Amino acid sequence: MFLSHPLLRDDSVEKREYQVNIARSALQGNTLVVLPTGLGKTIIAILLMVEVLHRKGGKILFLAPTKPLVEQHVRSIKSITKIENVALLTGEVRKNMRKEAIKEAIIIVSTPQVIQNDVISGDISLKDFSLIIFDEAHRAVGNYAYVYIAKEYRRSRDDHLILGITASPGGNEEKIMEIVENLGIENVEIRTTDDEDVKPYVKGFRIRWVELPMPDEIKNLHHSLRELYDSVISQLRKFGLFPTLKRVTRGDLLRAQKQVQMEIQEGKSEYYQAVMLITQAIKVDYALEYLETQGFEACYNYLEKIIEEGNSRGGSKAARMLIRDKKFIDAFKLARELIGRREEIENPKLNALRVIVRKELSANPDSRIIVFTHFRETSVLVADALKDVPNARPIRFVGQANKGEDKGLKQKEQVEIIKKFREGEHNILVATSVAEEGLDIPATDTVIFYEPVPSEIRSIQRRGRTGRTKMGKVVILTIKGTRDTAYLWSSRNKEKKMKNELLWLRMLLQDKLNKMPSRRIFNEVEENLPPGREEKKEKASSAPRKGQLTLVDFEEVKIKIYVDHREFRSQVVKELARNFTVVPVQLDVGDYLISSRIVVERKSTEDFLESIKDGRLFEQLVSMRKNYESPVLIIEGENLFSRGFHENAIYGALASIIGDYRIPVIFTRNPRETAKFISSLIRREYSPRKEVALRKMRGAMSEEERQRYIIESLPSVSATLSKRLLEHFGSVRDVINAEVGELIQVKGIGRKTAEEIHHIVNKRYEKKESA
């Protein structure tokens, strides 16, 4: 039996009671849907989408974290619904084309960063959307773009409607409640594979854990690295660290790092040595993790990187001292010997992986297999190892970022690889975490974990790539007696905890919802409104007073500032966008262009110190001083004096910035404080009639901005005069052709300025001969 709806294609959606019930429930208020992978979260989103459009009209915004997911959702919407005006937006779509698409489309499917940037710059209004859908809603934490979009949407529209969908919100009560708060969740719909209305549609999967022994040769290297690690920890204990801990984990090291930084802030310079030792311990711990979970090849490659860092000019002191340690030298020799004997010493996981894949393809030549690896370097080893397996056609699937010589995949390349995997041109996908979320590959028969992951969310997402249309297989490879085992049990325990938390959350929110007066999204009055119509509220307005701005005036003025596009992911920009129009541009100098006088360079404490070391800082300061009357440097963050730099060098740099370059330095603790200071600077600088000069910035400009840009190049013409001239004469050509008598009619243009303009535009160009 299929569902019937005016906006659904005939025979396109099979009727499943749980999907219909969840969609109906989601009409009542902001809803979080938690549903196991493969049970049709996207279908629920589409059912809600078509009903909202049918009842209310307007536009729908469907957000997903990656381009492959965005394209997948667009295909689903077009194949299931009768809606033709569907726009696909990612960072690859140019701004002017996005504007046109947003204007024309009924449904917009996009990555969140694009929408966030366009909201901040004022190119899109969230109040136009009757519904916003957040796919992979577990990402709605911290500073991820989902958080900002949801907050602005809820603020911009009283009858907002939000749907969050995920397979795994996490096993931590605090994180689940953070998602609920950030999305404004009023209702939660949770289904597990044990629920009666879901059971008939669950295909499921069989999980097999393969425990492998560690070869003796690898045990020797493991023992050597463990000795090195214990040696470093022993030195750290002399500082009073880890007094009660028998075994020190990486988490313990990171906590100790914060403790040591506090000691340094109190003037205890001897703790600089502890900072270096903690860094060394973390590096050795990573080497052990590579060996235990990935194999000796990956461990050797990592040790080589440490040696490369220690020998490089800009390498850390921790790396330089570590590679001189006899225990490190001995461990590296053992690793190098293993690499020399790799033909005779088998990597237990690679060997087991070949056997599993060979059997699977032998039994079913049309099988599709995904092998997940935590580290990108391992994906190279795995893909190479599987090339020799009969019938195997492996291909790597990694993220977009470049890592050294290993180039990332562009979004178009990712989409093409998924298509080839679906069609069978490649039958094995060797993937990192980028493939864990949302990929719809129904034909995947087997998922192999090259290593367990301690995250319950990632485990669920990995497993969810199989068992969608038929019983699937999941194989998890582990090495006996290593952190593989710990990760496996950690993930399983967190999953159990997450189920309990979700059951608690369902009862808590449903009880809370029953006690609350319902926020009616649909009512009789609204249903009779034409699509897109909204009640308009009249806003009181008052004319701006002349002269000095008061605090009240500050709130009334919507000021435009220009921000370097690289800053657009920062929390600072999100804070500023609440009160100002923020325009993304490519700035040659600084990060925030406040006016034709003031530019602000923002640096984190880490970036500040790095820029001192590589000389970049003082080049930037010269450009700021040369181009702007009042440049400002903001150093954001804490623990400036606990990062391995001698305090005299830091004080010397600060003295030079203030004394030699005459640039004030402002210290802030976090992005919020930075935004508050910049806001005060903007309000102090601006009056309602001031304009920002465009001559000192470049990048994409509107036609109006280009016209002003040209006129600003004339003698003694400021941003304000440029605007007045264009408003008076109407075009660039008429400004250029104006006579002196006509120019002086413009307010602010005196006879001297008018004569200078007339002289320069009419003077014959004379090329000077070079000496």
XYZ file of C-alpha atoms in Angstrom, residues 559-565 567-568 572-573 576 580-602 623-624 627-632 634 678 681-683 685-686 691-699 701 705 708-709 712 719:
65
model
C 25.847 49.568 10.121
C 27.637 47.729 7.322
C 31.126 46.328 7.945
C 33.399 44.271 5.708
C 34.934 41.033 6.987
C 37.536 38.812 5.365
C 35.775 35.680 4.108
C 36.741 34.802 9.287
C 33.203 33.761 8.429
C 32.965 36.511 16.270
C 31.179 37.010 12.947
C 28.523 40.753 15.079
C 25.409 44.809 11.980
C 25.288 43.947 8.288
C 28.376 41.815 7.726
C 29.682 41.644 4.149
C 32.182 38.880 3.212
C 35.072 40.098 1.037
C 38.711 39.290 0.402
C 40.728 41.806 2.405
C 44.375 42.379 1.540
C 44.979 43.849 4.991
C 43.379 42.847 8.301
C 40.307 40.790 9.123
C 37.626 43.381 9.966
C 37.320 46.631 8.007
C 35.426 48.984 10.331
C 35.772 52.190 8.310
C 38.177 53.952 5.977
C 40.273 54.697 9.096
C 40.080 51.539 11.182
C 41.027 47.948 10.426
C 41.238 45.093 12.953
C 43.535 42.069 12.790
C 42.365 39.194 15.030
C 50.695 46.821 5.788
C 48.138 47.798 8.436
C 47.065 51.573 4.681
C 45.049 52.674 7.691
C 45.126 55.554 10.110
C 44.030 53.494 13.142
C 44.914 49.779 12.902
C 44.122 47.534 15.892
C 43.349 41.787 18.944
C 34.666 45.249 17.866
C 34.662 50.143 18.182
C 32.128 50.181 15.334
C 29.579 52.142 17.332
C 33.430 55.158 14.936
C 30.136 55.434 13.085
C 30.469 55.147 4.655
C 33.267 52.582 4.494
C 35.905 53.267 1.855
C 36.164 50.540 -0.755
C 39.560 51.461 -2.192
C 41.427 49.301 0.323
C 39.537 46.078 -0.293
C 39.039 43.855 -3.260
C 36.962 40.854 -4.198
C 31.498 43.784 -5.266
C 30.123 49.284 -4.893
C 31.807 54.046 -5.692
C 35.172 52.299 -5.969
C 36.882 57.109 -4.668
C 33.693 57.246 0.675
